[in-house]
Amino acid sequence: MKKTLNLIKNDPWLEPFEGAINGRFTHTLSKKNELTDHGKQTLSDFATGHLFFGMHRTKSGWVFREWAPNAEKIYLVGTFNDWKEEEAYTLTRLEGGNWEIKLKEDLITHGDLYKLSIYWKGGHGERIPAWATRVIQDEQTKIFNAQVWLSEKPFQFKIPHFKPNTDPLLIYECHIGMAQIEEKVGTCNEFREKILPRIARSGYNCLQIMAIQEHPYYGSFGYHVSSFFSASSRFGTPDDLKALIDEAHKLGLAVIMDIVHSHAVKNEVEGLGNFAGDPYQYFYAGDRHEHPAWDSLLFDYGKNEVLHFLLSNCKFWLEEYHFDGFRFDGVTSMLYYSHGLGEAFSGYEDYYNGNQDDNAICYLTLANELIHEVNPNAITIAEEVSGMPGLASKIEDGGYGFDYRMALNIPDYWIKLIKEKIDEDWKPSNMFWEVTNRRKDEKTISYTESHDQALVGDKTIIFRLIDADMYWHMQKGDENYVVTRGIALHKMIRLLTATTINGGYLNFMGNEFGHPEWIDFPREGNGWSYKYARRQWNLVDNKKLTFHYMGDFDRNMLDVIKSIQSFQDTTIKEIWHNDIDQILAYQRDELVFVFNFNPMKSFTDYGFLVAPGTYEVILNTDNPLYGGNGFTDDSIKHFTNFDPLYKGENKEWLKLYIPARTAMVLKKTQ
């Protein structure tokens, strides 16, 4: 009798699609057997392309290899031969479309620039090697070249085997280049010296770094990748990035990378677009060749050579740079032939209707297995909007193996609420449902906003709440109603989102203190200005301004979450909601969370049925320390009141004064 996968056992609504789910599961097992020679090697053994291809120093000199099956002749050109095509630098064709050249040690030195001059039937072009681990751009000509990188003293990690303590996972999403206050591209060293201490003090335990892989256009935010094995030289050298990661580990911060395997930039000279005269070497042919919305190319996950390239890429970043995992970008685009564009995803049948790319699903599953094989403590997160079942379920259960999936519904909900509803129409029951609506067998990363909401063309929560008044009324003593309302709701929205997690919580750099500006990278339309591609830390540091209220609250909110062991795994129990009063209360472990979203009414002796005992306020959005009015005395202990009606339920009344538009956290102390 065929065993039913746990994915289906845990969700009977999936039973009609058991055939499709089993088909994907067996497809992955079959592909794994093929890649590992039926178990004679591991996936990690297979994913070693970066050790074979590219430029490598050996005991006898140098060896360079490239996969270019459509090429007819290849020259290695660079500063070492004055960029000339010479027979001494001609590559030899090997089996499987691979090419190789071996050179004496003194012919190439550290810092040399190089490219491939490739000839194919009917054409010729210069290309940066696909497996290059160092690519730099000339400041004058803006031309990209690969660079030989051979440190005299290879970087030694001071913490070679870091084990993250992410209980729960609290992510600080960041971008190295725009992390400085100056109007420029920041560096890894500046980030390590100036920003890492801030993040550690703020209470987060994980960095999610964007734009690591080399990308020709800075303003793409790193999502149009050209060189997948090269850390962007804009931010420094490979050793600089390693030092940043090592220092983060020293501070107890895990470091995950925003990895882009969903598509690639169309550039041909810098990227893989037409590598050896074959536009389909790495990418799908036909209608699936280009992404219709992103102006980029789509990997052919059905090719073993492409799987080799991408899986090796995952292993490379884990082993070479000691990243602790990945946030996979654009997973929805990978899962569906339609890329999710125009899809409603209103029922389970939408996940099993033949619109799914089984090759991409197979790749993602294998990638998760590989990553956890290389590092059992690694973290993988899927950025996925459709709600595909099993994405963050165990592979052996029929899932795809991610540790977490992004809860993209939550920021969309908050934006829609702020835009479309007046305060009096905010319903706590809807809020609570939205932040807790998820599959029970999958962990999620909850967040109110990420970098997506901070870009030009969109607005952060604080900007939606306060808008132009941010420029005139953020000084203490000069706050108007718009500002006080905005700061109050900013704290309440974050508190509700962060304290209902079942996995982790994410914040984008600066949003915790209500950074006032959108993100606009240098471009022709803004005169190539860096004014908005930075973070104004001086605002939160200035105690005469109100920004620090939000930053201080955020830090103490995380302290509350971390005060309960495995907070994310504790049961969320709704105590009460009343949409007319706009009151919400729920409990996790010994903590009780109470919200009054009513913009006008404060309530006296508002009662909730809780376990008998003594409760003390440990966090209050209305505390003057966080810009509140201080209408309550939080030093008072709250004793529950006996009610004979609830004697058998072991419940008593906890009665509180709850000011309008405030929230508080109470802890049962006795």
XYZ file of C-alpha atoms in Angstrom:
670
model
C 0.000 0.000 0.000
C 1.400 3.396 -1.024
C 2.263 5.644 1.909
C 0.453 8.981 2.066
C 2.782 11.952 2.432
C 2.465 13.973 5.633
C 1.763 17.105 3.593
C -1.532 15.533 2.570
C -2.199 13.972 5.980
C -1.865 17.404 7.583
C -4.272 18.978 5.094
C -7.103 16.738 3.846
C -8.062 19.418 1.304
C -4.980 18.319 -0.651
C -6.246 14.759 -1.127
C -7.767 15.440 -4.583
C -4.301 16.517 -5.740
C -2.366 13.590 -4.288
C -1.315 12.450 -7.746
C 0.273 15.797 -8.590
C 1.974 16.074 -5.199
C 3.365 12.546 -5.443
C 4.468 13.273 -8.997
C 6.542 16.267 -7.913
C 7.980 14.312 -5.013
C 9.057 11.381 -7.184
C 10.365 13.766 -9.859
C 12.711 15.309 -7.302
C 13.839 11.915 -6.016
C 14.494 10.768 -9.575
C 16.525 13.875 -10.403
C 18.496 13.558 -7.174
C 19.343 9.942 -8.045
C 20.476 11.066 -11.474
C 22.700 13.860 -10.146
C 24.207 11.735 -7.368
C 24.735 8.673 -9.575
C 22.086 6.769 -7.624
C 23.533 7.659 -4.238
C 27.193 6.991 -5.021
C 27.850 10.606 -4.107
C 25.972 13.292 -2.193
C 24.333 16.435 -3.520
C 27.191 18.320 -1.903
C 29.662 16.228 -3.899
C 27.750 17.104 -7.057
C 27.582 20.845 -6.311
C 31.294 21.530 -6.656
C 31.377 23.287 -10.014
C 33.031 26.346 -8.495
C 36.035 24.175 -7.602
C 36.393 23.002 -11.213
C 35.314 25.927 -13.381
C 36.769 29.419 -13.279
C 40.305 30.570 -12.477
C 42.250 28.485 -9.949
C 45.790 28.552 -8.638
C 47.337 25.084 -8.465
C 50.683 23.672 -7.370
C 51.904 23.699 -10.968
C 50.507 27.085 -11.962
C 47.068 28.260 -13.091
C 44.114 26.439 -14.566
C 41.007 28.017 -16.052
C 37.881 26.191 -17.224
C 34.555 27.219 -18.739
C 31.403 25.505 -19.980
C 30.647 26.806 -23.484
C 29.279 24.009 -25.705
C 28.438 26.333 -28.611
C 31.926 27.871 -28.825
C 34.330 27.026 -31.622
C 37.388 28.802 -30.245
C 38.121 30.638 -26.995
C 41.000 32.938 -26.044
C 41.841 34.127 -22.549
C 42.602 37.848 -22.873
C 43.601 40.314 -20.202
C 46.156 42.690 -18.806
C 48.681 39.817 -18.779
C 48.730 39.679 -22.601
C 47.708 43.237 -23.415
C 44.178 41.999 -24.263
C 45.468 40.265 -27.402
C 44.308 36.931 -28.783
C 47.420 34.770 -28.638
C 47.799 31.069 -29.309
C 49.531 30.646 -25.946
C 46.273 31.727 -24.313
C 43.953 29.526 -26.380
C 41.648 27.181 -24.480
C 41.438 23.483 -25.319
C 38.047 21.843 -25.800
C 37.267 18.998 -23.412
C 34.293 16.632 -23.226
C 30.801 17.885 -22.436
C 31.290 21.331 -23.958
C 33.948 22.268 -21.396
C 37.087 24.245 -22.184
C 40.409 24.455 -20.343
C 43.739 26.231 -20.304
C 46.741 25.687 -18.045
C 49.299 28.439 -17.567
C 52.587 28.818 -15.760
C 52.548 30.514 -12.402
C 54.397 33.663 -13.529
C 52.025 34.414 -16.427
C 49.188 35.589 -14.201
C 49.354 37.654 -11.029
C 46.967 38.916 -8.383
C 44.898 41.840 -9.657
C 45.119 40.982 -13.351
C 41.973 41.749 -15.346
C 40.658 39.264 -17.894
C 37.820 38.158 -20.137
C 37.080 35.455 -22.663
C 37.179 36.196 -26.372
C 34.760 33.605 -27.757
C 34.176 32.610 -31.372
C 31.103 30.692 -32.465
C 29.595 29.849 -35.814
C 28.780 33.173 -37.424
C 29.875 35.378 -34.562
C 32.303 36.527 -31.892
C 32.182 38.380 -28.602
C 33.950 39.108 -25.346
C 32.441 37.600 -22.226
C 33.081 37.670 -18.495
C 33.501 34.053 -17.317
C 30.300 32.620 -15.860
C 32.083 31.294 -12.783
C 34.196 34.413 -12.082
C 34.481 35.086 -8.345
C 35.683 38.668 -8.682
C 34.351 41.254 -11.151
C 35.156 44.965 -11.089
C 34.011 47.998 -13.053
C 36.386 50.599 -14.429
C 35.401 53.973 -12.993
C 36.149 55.858 -16.209
C 34.991 53.497 -18.967
C 32.300 51.751 -16.826
C 33.422 48.459 -18.416
C 33.251 45.308 -16.274
C 36.085 42.790 -16.209
C 36.881 39.683 -14.241
C 39.807 40.064 -11.858
C 42.289 37.549 -10.534
C 41.963 37.564 -6.753
C 44.661 35.828 -4.771
C 45.220 37.301 -1.332
C 48.768 36.975 -0.003
C 47.218 36.071 3.328
C 43.912 34.241 2.764
C 41.211 35.518 5.101
C 40.946 33.523 8.309
C 37.549 33.519 9.979
C 37.861 34.110 13.713
C 34.583 32.243 14.194
C 34.850 29.402 11.667
C 31.836 27.428 12.880
C 29.072 29.839 13.829
C 25.827 28.412 15.153
C 23.059 31.012 15.057
C 20.810 31.548 18.053
C 17.658 32.582 16.258
C 14.976 31.904 18.842
C 12.959 33.428 17.295
C 14.424 34.615 13.992
C 14.506 38.426 14.039
C 15.721 39.699 10.677
C 17.219 43.078 9.889
C 16.993 43.460 6.108
C 19.762 45.721 4.863
C 21.718 46.992 1.882
C 25.428 47.678 2.359
C 25.658 50.426 -0.249
C 22.857 52.600 1.093
C 23.530 52.034 4.804
C 25.655 55.133 5.354
C 24.450 58.642 6.077
C 26.705 60.159 3.403
C 25.416 60.525 -0.158
C 27.532 57.768 -1.685
C 27.903 54.007 -2.017
C 28.791 52.606 1.386
C 31.372 49.866 1.841
C 31.542 46.588 3.737
C 34.126 48.056 6.089
C 31.947 51.067 6.889
C 28.971 48.785 7.450
C 31.035 46.559 9.744
C 32.337 49.480 11.792
C 29.287 51.761 11.939
C 26.125 49.768 11.270
C 26.686 46.312 12.756
C 26.902 47.667 16.327
C 23.597 49.489 15.781
C 21.881 46.320 14.610
C 23.248 44.287 17.510
C 22.037 46.930 20.001
C 18.627 47.049 18.369
C 17.933 43.441 19.316
C 17.843 41.718 15.944
C 19.727 38.435 15.582
C 19.968 38.026 11.828
C 21.065 40.164 8.882
C 19.492 39.698 5.491
C 21.833 41.406 3.052
C 20.638 42.518 -0.364
C 22.567 43.061 -3.596
C 25.504 40.772 -2.840
C 25.815 39.144 -6.272
C 27.364 41.400 -8.926
C 24.866 43.419 -10.938
C 25.629 45.939 -13.702
C 23.002 48.509 -12.664
C 23.231 49.685 -9.068
C 19.607 50.848 -9.096
C 18.333 47.312 -9.717
C 18.718 46.752 -5.956
C 20.815 43.706 -6.903
C 17.968 41.815 -8.572
C 19.400 41.842 -12.121
C 22.440 39.669 -11.494
C 25.228 39.270 -14.032
C 27.969 37.378 -12.159
C 26.452 34.875 -9.748
C 29.678 33.857 -7.979
C 31.055 37.374 -7.582
C 30.375 39.574 -4.561
C 29.711 43.068 -5.883
C 32.962 45.031 -5.894
C 31.043 48.268 -5.266
C 31.177 47.486 -1.561
C 34.793 46.312 -1.312
C 36.914 43.225 -1.720
C 35.989 39.614 -0.987
C 37.987 39.854 2.228
C 35.990 42.933 3.255
C 32.730 41.002 2.939
C 34.189 38.070 4.846
C 35.308 40.409 7.622
C 31.795 41.859 7.818
C 30.252 38.405 8.159
C 32.859 37.330 10.696
C 32.215 40.418 12.822
C 28.468 39.856 12.612
C 28.992 36.327 13.902
C 31.126 37.720 16.711
C 28.166 39.922 17.677
C 25.836 36.907 17.593
C 24.178 37.858 14.308
C 23.414 35.256 11.665
C 23.918 36.485 8.093
C 21.684 35.363 5.259
C 21.974 36.431 1.652
C 19.229 37.625 -0.647
C 20.014 35.174 -3.447
C 18.627 35.616 -6.954
C 18.137 32.363 -8.858
C 14.755 33.280 -10.326
C 16.146 35.168 -13.316
C 19.270 36.867 -14.717
C 20.113 40.157 -16.365
C 19.879 40.218 -20.176
C 23.349 41.754 -20.601
C 25.543 39.678 -22.883
C 29.068 40.984 -22.254
C 28.685 41.184 -18.448
C 26.183 38.378 -18.012
C 25.038 35.029 -19.364
C 22.528 36.321 -21.909
C 24.208 35.012 -25.046
C 27.241 33.420 -23.541
C 28.870 31.633 -26.489
C 26.494 32.640 -29.224
C 23.794 30.465 -27.677
C 21.065 32.493 -25.938
C 19.637 29.227 -24.559
C 22.790 27.851 -22.941
C 21.522 28.754 -19.465
C 17.979 29.823 -20.239
C 14.682 28.483 -21.495
C 13.883 28.783 -25.200
C 10.683 30.037 -26.786
C 7.999 31.882 -24.849
C 9.664 31.001 -21.537
C 12.960 32.671 -22.433
C 12.213 36.139 -21.014
C 10.286 37.356 -18.007
C 7.491 39.553 -19.353
C 7.542 41.963 -16.418
C 11.155 42.027 -15.284
C 13.014 42.425 -18.614
C 15.267 39.528 -17.675
C 16.073 35.936 -18.653
C 14.712 32.744 -17.116
C 16.933 29.801 -16.185
C 16.249 26.425 -17.744
C 15.943 24.347 -14.567
C 15.508 21.220 -16.681
C 19.164 21.212 -17.734
C 21.547 19.341 -15.467
C 24.308 21.839 -16.285
C 22.096 24.692 -15.055
C 21.279 22.740 -11.902
C 25.011 22.212 -11.453
C 25.622 25.948 -11.831
C 22.900 27.047 -9.395
C 23.431 24.355 -6.768
C 27.173 25.024 -6.826
C 26.349 28.696 -6.366
C 24.453 27.928 -3.162
C 27.325 25.867 -1.795
C 29.905 28.477 -2.817
C 28.340 31.270 -0.754
C 27.954 28.980 2.261
C 31.518 27.699 2.243
C 33.529 30.584 0.805
C 31.854 33.441 2.680
C 30.235 31.603 5.615
C 26.743 32.895 4.922
C 24.207 31.234 7.212
C 21.564 30.756 4.574
C 19.474 32.443 1.925
C 16.286 34.315 1.242
C 15.327 33.096 -2.234
C 13.965 35.946 -4.321
C 11.108 35.629 -6.792
C 10.002 32.110 -5.913
C 6.478 32.708 -7.235
C 7.956 33.565 -10.616
C 9.866 30.287 -10.585
C 6.931 28.089 -9.617
C 4.551 29.042 -12.427
C 4.852 29.343 -16.188
C 2.733 32.475 -15.809
C 5.135 33.716 -13.088
C 2.030 34.371 -11.031
C 1.130 37.370 -13.187
C -2.604 37.853 -13.379
C -3.266 34.789 -11.214
C -5.870 34.966 -8.459
C -4.786 31.800 -6.581
C -8.250 31.522 -5.121
C -8.288 27.735 -4.633
C -6.077 24.695 -4.319
C -6.740 23.768 -7.927
C -4.675 26.794 -8.958
C -1.579 25.079 -7.529
C -2.087 21.865 -9.494
C -3.561 22.957 -12.845
C -0.573 22.272 -15.100
C 0.672 25.861 -14.928
C 3.495 24.848 -12.578
C 7.132 24.510 -13.629
C 8.051 21.109 -12.199
C 11.698 21.695 -13.149
C 11.872 24.823 -10.993
C 10.044 23.080 -8.150
C 12.563 20.257 -8.376
C 15.469 22.724 -8.314
C 14.169 24.561 -5.241
C 13.666 21.274 -3.399
C 17.163 20.077 -4.269
C 18.619 23.455 -3.301
C 17.051 23.250 0.141
C 18.315 19.706 0.633
C 21.808 20.685 -0.496
C 21.969 23.799 1.699
C 20.995 21.867 4.819
C 23.383 19.080 3.877
C 26.270 21.565 3.677
C 25.167 23.375 6.847
C 22.474 21.728 8.996
C 21.968 25.058 10.825
C 21.390 27.003 7.623
C 18.291 29.167 7.193
C 16.256 29.217 3.975
C 13.354 31.568 3.291
C 11.067 31.697 0.268
C 9.737 35.000 -1.036
C 6.477 33.646 -2.448
C 3.095 35.279 -2.860
C 0.771 32.594 -4.225
C 0.521 30.432 -1.102
C 1.727 27.213 -2.757
C 1.139 24.438 -0.153
C 4.208 22.672 1.182
C 6.726 25.354 0.307
C 8.030 25.484 3.889
C 7.302 21.861 4.738
C 9.875 19.092 5.081
C 10.986 17.426 1.875
C 10.291 13.956 3.256
C 6.730 15.108 3.984
C 6.210 16.084 0.365
C 7.210 19.733 0.797
C 9.903 21.824 -0.839
C 12.151 22.151 2.196
C 12.263 25.857 2.984
C 12.517 26.697 6.677
C 10.250 29.727 6.314
C 8.089 31.503 3.802
C 7.494 35.248 3.693
C 4.030 36.328 4.856
C 3.532 38.770 2.005
C -0.162 39.108 2.813
C 0.586 41.070 5.988
C 2.270 44.181 4.521
C -0.287 44.208 1.707
C -3.037 44.169 4.308
C -1.612 47.040 6.350
C -1.091 49.192 3.266
C -4.614 48.543 2.040
C -6.053 49.287 5.487
C -4.194 52.580 5.856
C -5.068 53.669 2.316
C -8.717 52.685 2.197
C -10.176 52.789 5.706
C -10.707 55.638 8.124
C -9.560 54.874 11.678
C -13.112 54.267 12.902
C -13.479 51.380 10.414
C -10.384 49.454 11.470
C -11.670 46.069 12.666
C -9.430 44.193 15.146
C -11.013 40.868 14.172
C -9.805 41.366 10.587
C -6.344 42.410 11.770
C -5.964 39.367 13.990
C -7.142 37.012 11.268
C -4.714 38.502 8.745
C -1.610 38.255 10.930
C -2.421 34.679 11.998
C -3.752 33.335 8.677
C -1.188 30.698 7.629
C -0.726 26.994 7.173
C -0.203 25.240 10.493
C 2.640 23.074 9.187
C 4.674 25.939 7.703
C 6.708 28.622 9.451
C 6.418 32.175 8.175
C 8.336 35.426 8.397
C 5.896 38.158 9.417
C 6.586 41.797 8.642
C 4.809 45.091 8.268
C 7.043 46.314 5.451
C 10.261 45.376 3.676
C 12.375 47.197 1.114
C 9.518 46.776 -1.386
C 7.343 49.264 0.476
C 10.219 51.727 0.881
C 10.963 52.224 -2.821
C 10.016 55.218 -4.922
C 6.545 54.572 -6.272
C 5.402 53.155 -2.956
C 5.371 54.419 0.617
C 6.476 53.143 3.977
C 3.908 52.829 6.731
C 5.193 55.916 8.520
C 5.054 57.945 5.313
C 1.503 56.795 4.632
C 0.511 57.773 8.168
C 2.267 61.128 8.451
C 3.210 62.113 4.879
C 4.426 65.709 4.446
C 4.093 66.505 8.157
C 7.257 64.436 8.640
C 9.197 67.379 7.271
C 7.730 69.936 9.671
C 6.472 68.417 12.917
C 8.870 65.694 14.091
C 10.580 67.902 16.648
C 9.598 67.273 20.255
C 7.080 69.826 21.413
C 6.011 70.603 17.860
C 4.113 67.387 17.131
C 0.665 67.852 15.640
C -2.245 65.399 15.580
C -1.054 63.757 12.355
C 2.365 63.006 13.842
C 1.113 61.700 17.190
C -1.442 59.507 15.415
C 1.213 58.215 13.015
C 3.719 57.339 15.723
C 1.039 55.638 17.819
C -0.218 53.463 14.952
C 3.336 52.727 13.769
C 4.048 51.155 17.169
C 0.725 49.322 17.392
C 0.923 47.842 13.891
C 4.429 46.562 14.542
C 3.526 45.168 17.952
C 0.556 43.242 16.579
C 2.582 41.877 13.654
C 5.697 40.936 15.618
C 3.927 39.308 18.563
C 1.770 36.981 16.444
C 4.641 35.300 14.604
C 4.859 31.557 14.155
C 8.378 31.685 12.754
C 10.214 34.989 12.538
C 9.899 38.741 12.092
C 11.551 41.059 9.551
C 12.256 44.780 9.479
C 13.924 46.818 6.755
C 16.869 49.000 7.703
C 15.694 52.277 9.239
C 11.982 51.522 9.163
C 12.078 50.617 12.845
C 12.489 54.317 13.667
C 10.278 55.629 10.877
C 12.906 56.618 8.319
C 11.363 59.569 6.501
C 12.534 59.071 2.948
C 11.753 56.574 0.221
C 14.600 54.792 -1.555
C 15.597 56.179 -4.924
C 18.872 54.962 -6.357
C 20.979 57.194 -8.632
C 19.405 57.360 -12.087
C 19.003 59.733 -14.972
C 15.629 60.899 -13.670
C 17.105 62.225 -10.393
C 20.381 63.532 -11.763
C 22.239 60.435 -10.581
C 21.797 61.571 -6.999
C 22.510 59.485 -3.890
C 20.315 61.706 -1.713
C 17.681 59.012 -1.193
C 19.951 55.977 -1.451
C 21.188 56.268 2.132
C 19.970 56.078 5.733
C 19.724 59.144 7.968
C 20.869 57.703 11.299
C 21.292 61.249 12.644
C 17.502 61.451 12.945
C 17.193 58.565 15.386
C 20.321 59.700 17.252
C 18.898 63.171 17.824
C 16.975 63.046 21.095
C 15.294 66.343 20.253
C 13.383 64.601 17.484
C 10.603 62.054 17.823
C 12.160 59.355 15.614
C 13.952 57.737 18.550
C 10.586 57.042 20.213
C 9.831 54.478 17.522
C 13.338 53.048 17.554
C 13.344 52.673 21.350
C 9.946 51.014 21.264
C 11.071 48.583 18.567
C 14.075 47.502 20.636
C 12.000 46.945 23.773
C 9.330 45.134 21.772
C 11.973 42.635 20.636
C 13.128 42.278 24.257
C 9.596 41.220 25.197
C 9.494 38.647 22.403
C 12.879 37.214 23.411
C 11.856 37.038 27.071
C 9.778 33.920 26.339
C 11.718 30.851 25.243
C 10.673 29.722 21.755
C 8.127 32.512 21.676
C 7.271 31.697 18.063
C 6.140 28.198 19.032
C 3.837 29.225 21.871
C 0.093 28.989 21.293
C -1.714 32.174 20.313
C -5.017 32.292 22.144
C -7.499 35.007 21.315
C -9.037 36.323 24.518
C -11.383 38.914 23.121
C -12.227 41.127 20.188
C -14.938 43.720 19.794
C -15.031 45.513 16.456
C -17.407 48.176 17.743
C -15.096 49.121 20.604
C -12.072 48.291 18.357
C -10.533 46.238 21.167
C -8.364 43.124 20.711
C -6.708 40.890 23.313
C -4.761 37.663 22.987
C -2.367 35.602 25.058
C 0.941 33.786 24.478
C 2.465 31.885 27.362
C 2.475 34.263 30.354
C 1.984 37.379 28.217
C -1.295 39.158 27.504
C -1.490 41.627 24.610
C -4.206 44.280 24.664
C -4.960 46.737 21.825
C -7.372 49.649 21.629
C -7.489 50.853 18.020
C -10.344 53.209 18.794
C -9.192 56.715 17.813
C -11.561 58.492 20.210
C -12.685 56.301 23.090
C -10.689 55.272 26.121
C -12.182 52.525 28.273
C -12.215 52.202 32.042
C -12.399 48.799 33.761
C -12.498 46.955 30.444
C -12.584 43.284 31.415
C -10.920 40.183 29.962
C -11.199 36.596 31.196
C -7.742 35.233 31.936
C -6.051 32.791 34.276
C -6.249 33.982 37.907
C -3.226 35.877 39.173
C -1.294 39.111 39.180
C -0.464 40.901 35.948
C 2.080 43.678 35.415
C 2.531 45.941 32.396
C 5.932 45.355 30.781
C 5.426 47.366 27.581
C 3.025 50.160 26.747
C 2.846 52.163 23.527
C 1.464 55.067 25.565
C 4.581 55.308 27.702
C 6.155 58.797 27.391
C 9.473 57.041 26.712
C 7.968 56.055 23.363
C 6.196 59.327 22.641
C 2.945 58.402 24.386
C 0.779 60.455 26.706
C 1.425 58.413 29.841
C -2.241 58.131 30.728
C -1.718 54.930 32.722
C 0.438 54.150 35.719
C 2.353 51.076 34.614
C 3.857 50.525 38.047
C 0.463 49.315 39.300
C -0.046 45.572 39.691
C -3.320 44.278 38.275
C -5.095 41.583 40.266
C -7.766 39.439 38.664
C -11.289 39.441 40.105
C -13.148 36.221 40.904
C -16.439 35.509 39.124
C -18.402 32.426 40.273
C -19.765 32.006 36.737
C -16.293 31.003 35.518
C -15.118 29.001 38.521
C -15.049 25.751 36.568
C -13.064 27.314 33.756
C -10.387 28.662 36.103
C -10.837 32.169 34.731
C -11.129 35.548 36.391
C -11.628 39.102 35.224
C -8.622 41.259 34.417
C -9.939 44.817 34.301
C -7.888 47.569 32.736
C -7.935 51.214 31.775
C -7.126 51.296 28.045
C -6.556 54.738 26.519
C -7.559 55.379 22.917
C -5.132 54.249 20.207
C -2.760 52.417 22.542
C -1.544 48.893 23.199
C 0.037 47.220 26.196
C 1.715 43.948 27.081
C 1.125 42.448 30.520
C 2.958 39.568 32.125
C 1.484 37.180 34.641
C 3.849 37.413 37.607
C 1.966 35.352 40.206
